[in-house]
mmCIF file of C-alpha atoms in Angstrom:
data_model
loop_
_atom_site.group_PDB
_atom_site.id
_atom_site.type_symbol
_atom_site.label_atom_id
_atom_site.label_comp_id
_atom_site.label_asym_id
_atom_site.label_seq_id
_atom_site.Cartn_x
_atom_site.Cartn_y
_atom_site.Cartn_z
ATOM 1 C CA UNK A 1 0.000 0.000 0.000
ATOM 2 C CA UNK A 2 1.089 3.698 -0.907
ATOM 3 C CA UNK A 3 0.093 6.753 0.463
ATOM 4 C CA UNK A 4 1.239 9.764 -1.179
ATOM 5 C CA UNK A 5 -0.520 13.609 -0.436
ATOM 6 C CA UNK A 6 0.370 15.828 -2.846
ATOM 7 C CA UNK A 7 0.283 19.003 -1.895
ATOM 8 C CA UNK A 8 -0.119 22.748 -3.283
ATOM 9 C CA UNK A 9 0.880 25.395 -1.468
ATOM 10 C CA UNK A 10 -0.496 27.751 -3.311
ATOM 11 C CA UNK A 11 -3.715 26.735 -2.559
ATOM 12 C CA UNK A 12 -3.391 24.996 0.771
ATOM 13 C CA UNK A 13 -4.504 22.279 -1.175
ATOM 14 C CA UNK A 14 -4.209 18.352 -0.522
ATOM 15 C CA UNK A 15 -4.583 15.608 -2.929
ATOM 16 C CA UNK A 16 -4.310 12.193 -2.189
ATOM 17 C CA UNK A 17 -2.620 9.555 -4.330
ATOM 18 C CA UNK A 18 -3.360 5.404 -2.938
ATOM 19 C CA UNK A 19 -2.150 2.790 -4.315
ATOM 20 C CA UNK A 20 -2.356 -0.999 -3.929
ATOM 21 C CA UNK A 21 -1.919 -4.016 -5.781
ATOM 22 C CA UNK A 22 -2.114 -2.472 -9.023
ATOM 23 C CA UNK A 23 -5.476 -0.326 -7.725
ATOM 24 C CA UNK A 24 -4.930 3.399 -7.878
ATOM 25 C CA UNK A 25 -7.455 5.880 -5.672
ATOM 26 C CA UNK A 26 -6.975 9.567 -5.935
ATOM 27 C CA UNK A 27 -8.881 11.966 -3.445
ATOM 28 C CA UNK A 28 -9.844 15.578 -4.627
ATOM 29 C CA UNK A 29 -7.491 16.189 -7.658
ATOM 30 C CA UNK A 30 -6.566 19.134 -8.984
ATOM 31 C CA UNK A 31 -7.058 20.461 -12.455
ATOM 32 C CA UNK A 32 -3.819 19.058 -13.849
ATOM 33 C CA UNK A 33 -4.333 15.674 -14.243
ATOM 34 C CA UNK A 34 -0.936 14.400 -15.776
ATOM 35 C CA UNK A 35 0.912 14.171 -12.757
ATOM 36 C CA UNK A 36 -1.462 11.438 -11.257
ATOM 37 C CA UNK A 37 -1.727 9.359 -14.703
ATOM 38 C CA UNK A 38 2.297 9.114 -14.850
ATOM 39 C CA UNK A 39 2.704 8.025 -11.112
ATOM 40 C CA UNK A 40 -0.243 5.226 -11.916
ATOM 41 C CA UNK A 41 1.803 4.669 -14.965
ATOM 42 C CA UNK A 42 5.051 4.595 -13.067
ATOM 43 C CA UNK A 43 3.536 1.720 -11.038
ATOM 44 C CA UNK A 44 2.033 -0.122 -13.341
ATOM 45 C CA UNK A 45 -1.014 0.795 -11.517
ATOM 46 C CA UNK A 46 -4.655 1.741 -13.428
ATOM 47 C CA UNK A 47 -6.651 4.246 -11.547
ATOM 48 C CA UNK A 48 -9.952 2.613 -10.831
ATOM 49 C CA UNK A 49 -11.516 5.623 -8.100
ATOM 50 C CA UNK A 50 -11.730 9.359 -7.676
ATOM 51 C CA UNK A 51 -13.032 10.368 -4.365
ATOM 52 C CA UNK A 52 -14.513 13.566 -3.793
ATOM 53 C CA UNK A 53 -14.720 14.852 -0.207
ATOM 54 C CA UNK A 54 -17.520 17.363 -1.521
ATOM 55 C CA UNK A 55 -18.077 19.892 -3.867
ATOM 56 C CA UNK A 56 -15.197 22.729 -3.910
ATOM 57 C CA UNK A 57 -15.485 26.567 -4.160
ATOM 58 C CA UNK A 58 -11.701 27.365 -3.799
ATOM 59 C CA UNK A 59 -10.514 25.143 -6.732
ATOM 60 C CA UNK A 60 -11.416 23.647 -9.591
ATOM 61 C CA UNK A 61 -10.840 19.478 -9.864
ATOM 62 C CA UNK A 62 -10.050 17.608 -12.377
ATOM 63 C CA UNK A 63 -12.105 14.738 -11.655
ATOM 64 C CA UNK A 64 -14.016 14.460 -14.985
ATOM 65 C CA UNK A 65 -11.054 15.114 -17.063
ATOM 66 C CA UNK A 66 -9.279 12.338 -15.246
ATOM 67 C CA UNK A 67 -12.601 10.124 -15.431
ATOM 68 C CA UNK A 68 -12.494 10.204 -19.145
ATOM 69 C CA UNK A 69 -8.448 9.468 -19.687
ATOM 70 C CA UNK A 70 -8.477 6.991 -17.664
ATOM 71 C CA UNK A 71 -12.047 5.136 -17.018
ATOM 72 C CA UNK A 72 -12.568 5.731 -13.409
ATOM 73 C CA UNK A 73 -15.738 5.876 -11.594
ATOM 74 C CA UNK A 74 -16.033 10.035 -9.846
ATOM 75 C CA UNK A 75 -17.559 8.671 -6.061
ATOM 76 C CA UNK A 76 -19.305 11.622 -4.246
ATOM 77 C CA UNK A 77 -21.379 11.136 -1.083
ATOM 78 C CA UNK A 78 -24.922 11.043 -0.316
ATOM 79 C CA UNK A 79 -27.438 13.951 -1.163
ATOM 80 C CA UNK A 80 -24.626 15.065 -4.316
ATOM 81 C CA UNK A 81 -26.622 15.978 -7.364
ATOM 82 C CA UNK A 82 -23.772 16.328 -10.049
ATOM 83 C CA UNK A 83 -24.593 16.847 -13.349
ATOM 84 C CA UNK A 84 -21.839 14.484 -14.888
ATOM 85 C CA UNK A 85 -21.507 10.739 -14.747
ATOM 86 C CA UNK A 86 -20.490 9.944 -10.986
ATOM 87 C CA UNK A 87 -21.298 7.545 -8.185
ATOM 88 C CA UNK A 88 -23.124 8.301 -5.313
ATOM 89 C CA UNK A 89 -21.919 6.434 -1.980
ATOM 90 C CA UNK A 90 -24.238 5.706 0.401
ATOM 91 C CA UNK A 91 -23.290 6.046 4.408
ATOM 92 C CA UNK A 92 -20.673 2.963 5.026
ATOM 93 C CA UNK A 93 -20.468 1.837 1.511
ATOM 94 C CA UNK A 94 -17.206 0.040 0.889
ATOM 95 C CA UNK A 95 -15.292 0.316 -2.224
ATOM 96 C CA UNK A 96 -12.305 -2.695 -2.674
ATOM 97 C CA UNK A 97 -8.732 -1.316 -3.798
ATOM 98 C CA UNK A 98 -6.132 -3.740 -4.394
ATOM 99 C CA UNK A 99 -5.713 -5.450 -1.008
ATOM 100 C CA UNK A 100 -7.218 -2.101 0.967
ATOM 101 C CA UNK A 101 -10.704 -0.683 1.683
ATOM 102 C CA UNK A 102 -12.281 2.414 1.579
ATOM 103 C CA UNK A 103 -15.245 3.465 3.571
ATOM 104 C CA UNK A 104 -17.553 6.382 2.933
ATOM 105 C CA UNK A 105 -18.615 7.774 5.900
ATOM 106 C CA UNK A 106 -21.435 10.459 5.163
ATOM 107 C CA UNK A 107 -20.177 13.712 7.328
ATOM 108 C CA UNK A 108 -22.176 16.770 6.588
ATOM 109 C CA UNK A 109 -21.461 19.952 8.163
ATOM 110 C CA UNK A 110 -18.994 22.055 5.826
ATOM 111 C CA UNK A 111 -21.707 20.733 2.648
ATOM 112 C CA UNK A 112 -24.331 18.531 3.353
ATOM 113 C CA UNK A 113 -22.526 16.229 0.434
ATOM 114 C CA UNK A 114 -19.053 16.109 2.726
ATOM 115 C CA UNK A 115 -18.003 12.817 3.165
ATOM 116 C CA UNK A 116 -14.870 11.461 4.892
ATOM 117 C CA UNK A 117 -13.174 7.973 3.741
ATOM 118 C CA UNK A 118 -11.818 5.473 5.306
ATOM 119 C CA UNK A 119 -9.285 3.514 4.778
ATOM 120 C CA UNK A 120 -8.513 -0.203 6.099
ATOM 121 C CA UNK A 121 -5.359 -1.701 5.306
ATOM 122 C CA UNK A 122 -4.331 -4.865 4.235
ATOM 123 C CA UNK A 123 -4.999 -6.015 7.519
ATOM 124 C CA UNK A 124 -8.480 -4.882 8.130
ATOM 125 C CA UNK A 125 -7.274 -2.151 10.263
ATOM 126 C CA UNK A 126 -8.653 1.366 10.098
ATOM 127 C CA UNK A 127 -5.511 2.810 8.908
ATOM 128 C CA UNK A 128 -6.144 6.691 8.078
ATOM 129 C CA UNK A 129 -9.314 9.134 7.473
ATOM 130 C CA UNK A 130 -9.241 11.581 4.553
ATOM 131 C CA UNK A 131 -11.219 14.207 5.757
ATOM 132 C CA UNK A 132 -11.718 16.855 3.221
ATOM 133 C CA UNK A 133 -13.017 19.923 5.010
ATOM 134 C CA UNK A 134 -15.293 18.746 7.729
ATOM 135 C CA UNK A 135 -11.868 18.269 10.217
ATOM 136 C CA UNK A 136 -8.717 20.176 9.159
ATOM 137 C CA UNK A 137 -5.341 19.548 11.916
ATOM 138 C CA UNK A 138 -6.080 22.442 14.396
ATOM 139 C CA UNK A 139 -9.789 23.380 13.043
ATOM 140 C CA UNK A 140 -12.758 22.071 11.447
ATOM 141 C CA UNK A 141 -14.844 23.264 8.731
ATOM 142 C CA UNK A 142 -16.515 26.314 7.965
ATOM 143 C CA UNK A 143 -20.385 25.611 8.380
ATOM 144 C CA UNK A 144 -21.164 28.815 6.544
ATOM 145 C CA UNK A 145 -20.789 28.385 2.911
ATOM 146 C CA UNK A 146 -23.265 26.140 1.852
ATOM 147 C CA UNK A 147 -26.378 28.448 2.876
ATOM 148 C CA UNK A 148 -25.364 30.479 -0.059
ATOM 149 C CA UNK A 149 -26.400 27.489 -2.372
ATOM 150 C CA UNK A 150 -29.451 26.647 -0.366
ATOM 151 C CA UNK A 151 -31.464 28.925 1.583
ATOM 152 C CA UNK A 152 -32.672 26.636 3.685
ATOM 153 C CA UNK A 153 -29.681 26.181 5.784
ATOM 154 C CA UNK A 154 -28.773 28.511 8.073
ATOM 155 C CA UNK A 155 -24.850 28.281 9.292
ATOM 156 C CA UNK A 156 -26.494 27.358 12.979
ATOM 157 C CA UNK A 157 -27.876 24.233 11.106
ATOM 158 C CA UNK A 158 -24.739 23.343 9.425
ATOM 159 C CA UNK A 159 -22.786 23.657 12.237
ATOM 160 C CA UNK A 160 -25.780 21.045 14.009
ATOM 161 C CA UNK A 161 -24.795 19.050 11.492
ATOM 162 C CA UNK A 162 -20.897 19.690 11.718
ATOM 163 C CA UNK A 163 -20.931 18.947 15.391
ATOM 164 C CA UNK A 164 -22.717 15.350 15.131
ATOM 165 C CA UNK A 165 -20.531 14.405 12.070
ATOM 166 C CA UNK A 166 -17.496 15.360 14.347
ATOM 167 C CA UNK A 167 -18.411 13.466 17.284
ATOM 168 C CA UNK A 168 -20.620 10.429 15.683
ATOM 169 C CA UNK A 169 -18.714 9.846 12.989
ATOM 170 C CA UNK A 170 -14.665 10.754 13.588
ATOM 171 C CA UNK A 171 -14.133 10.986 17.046
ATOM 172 C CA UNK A 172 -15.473 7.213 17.937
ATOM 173 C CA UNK A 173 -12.426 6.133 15.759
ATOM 174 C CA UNK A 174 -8.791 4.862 16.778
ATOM 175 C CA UNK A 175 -6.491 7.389 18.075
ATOM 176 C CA UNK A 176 -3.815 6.249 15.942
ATOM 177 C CA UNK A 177 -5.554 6.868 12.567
ATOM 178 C CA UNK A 178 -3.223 8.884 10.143
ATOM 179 C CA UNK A 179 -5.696 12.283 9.281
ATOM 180 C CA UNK A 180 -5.585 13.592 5.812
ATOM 181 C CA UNK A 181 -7.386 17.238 5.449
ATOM 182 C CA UNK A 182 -8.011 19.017 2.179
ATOM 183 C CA UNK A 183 -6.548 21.770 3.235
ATOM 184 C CA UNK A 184 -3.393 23.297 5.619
ATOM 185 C CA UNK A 185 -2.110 27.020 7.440
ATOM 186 C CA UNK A 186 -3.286 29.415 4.217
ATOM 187 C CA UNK A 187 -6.679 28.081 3.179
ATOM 188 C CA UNK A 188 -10.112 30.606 3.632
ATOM 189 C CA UNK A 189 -11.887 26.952 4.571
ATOM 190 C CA UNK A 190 -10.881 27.168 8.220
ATOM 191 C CA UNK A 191 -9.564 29.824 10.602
ATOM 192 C CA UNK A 192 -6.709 28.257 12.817
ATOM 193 C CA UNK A 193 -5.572 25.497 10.849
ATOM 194 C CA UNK A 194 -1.982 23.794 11.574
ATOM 195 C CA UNK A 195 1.285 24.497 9.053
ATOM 196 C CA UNK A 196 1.430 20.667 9.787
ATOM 197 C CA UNK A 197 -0.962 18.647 6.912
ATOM 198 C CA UNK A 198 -1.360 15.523 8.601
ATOM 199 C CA UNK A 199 -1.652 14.310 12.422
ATOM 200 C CA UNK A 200 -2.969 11.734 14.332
ATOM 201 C CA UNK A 201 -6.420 11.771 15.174
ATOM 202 C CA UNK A 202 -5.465 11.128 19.065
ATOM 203 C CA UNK A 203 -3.895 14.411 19.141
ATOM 204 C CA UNK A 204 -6.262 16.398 17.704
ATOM 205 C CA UNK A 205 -9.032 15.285 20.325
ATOM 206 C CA UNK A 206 -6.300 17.162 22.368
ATOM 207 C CA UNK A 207 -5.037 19.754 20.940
ATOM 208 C CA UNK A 208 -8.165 21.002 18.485
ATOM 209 C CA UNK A 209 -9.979 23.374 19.821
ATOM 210 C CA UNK A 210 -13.138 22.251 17.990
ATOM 211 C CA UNK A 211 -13.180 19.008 19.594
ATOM 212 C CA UNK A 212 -13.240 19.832 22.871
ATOM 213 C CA UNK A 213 -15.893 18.723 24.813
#
């Protein structure tokens, strides 16, 4: 099993690279696509999944571009409404990769679409969490954003929803899961996020102030 984030500093920006047994996954890509077709290529790997944590406003993705060079199937979460050719995961679907898992795990709060994925390892283990924007290291989400697409949902509601996602869904989990935000230090999606752009999720039940009881 691989794990690579690739990361833009420019942007703040993490995408994830996973690779095993010939099985490539890659989580929120960014509009360049080339980069991610000559790794798979490199490891005489074909990418079979693009995961997207939910819908972004700060970047554009290249997930459809990617989709149609290279056959993979776009997986968003529940309540997504895309108007292109994707997959919609329902809460604790498991997709097989190589000799690893991935588990959606529906986490609205930031969008109601937000979805963090698990990953087991070859072992069954719950290995890491790639979290997208609903838990950055030091911060979590903005719940303000998606009221402008849906009046409906006031930032008090997302932030209902934030809060259960955070404590229902994450928090129950290992301590010594590997997180993987979207985004780092520099990014408008949080307001005290880390210059670090991975930690265990033990010490952020520490050390974020958001999960504090």
């Amino acid at each position: 099993m691989k794990i690579e984030q690739i990361y833009t500093g420019c942007l703040a920006q993490g995408a994830y690279y996973i690779e095993s047994n010939g099985e490539v996954a890659i989580i929120d890509p960014l509009r360049e696509t080339q980069s991610y077709i000559d790794q798979a290529t490199k490891d005489n790997a074909k990418i079979k999944y693009i995961f997207e944590t939910h819908f972004h406003a700060d970047f554009v993705s290249g997930h459809v571009d990617l989709a149609q060079k290279t056959g993979a199937t776009i997986i968003y979460g529940p309540t997504a409404e895309p108007n292109f050719d994707t997959h919609i995961a329902t809460d604790g679907e498991v997709f097989s990769l190589g000799n690893i898992t991935i588990t959606a795990l529906h986490t609205p709060g930031h969008t109601m679409e937000s979805t963090t994925y698990l990953l087991k390892d070859e072992n069954g283990k719950d290995y890491a969490i790639f979290t997208g924007d609903t838990l950055f290291i030091g911060d979590v989400g903005r719940p303000d954003l998606a009221q402008k697409l849906n009046t409906d949902l006031t930032q008090e509601k997302l932030a209902g929803y934030l809060f259960d996602s955070l404590r229902n869904k994450i928090m129950p989990l290992a301590n010594d899961i590997i997180v993987y935000p979207a985004h780092g230090a520099g990014s408008a999606c949080g307001k005290n996020m880390s210059k670090e752009t991975f930690d265990s999720l033990g010490h952020q039940k520490e050390v974020n102030y958001a999960l504090n009881p």
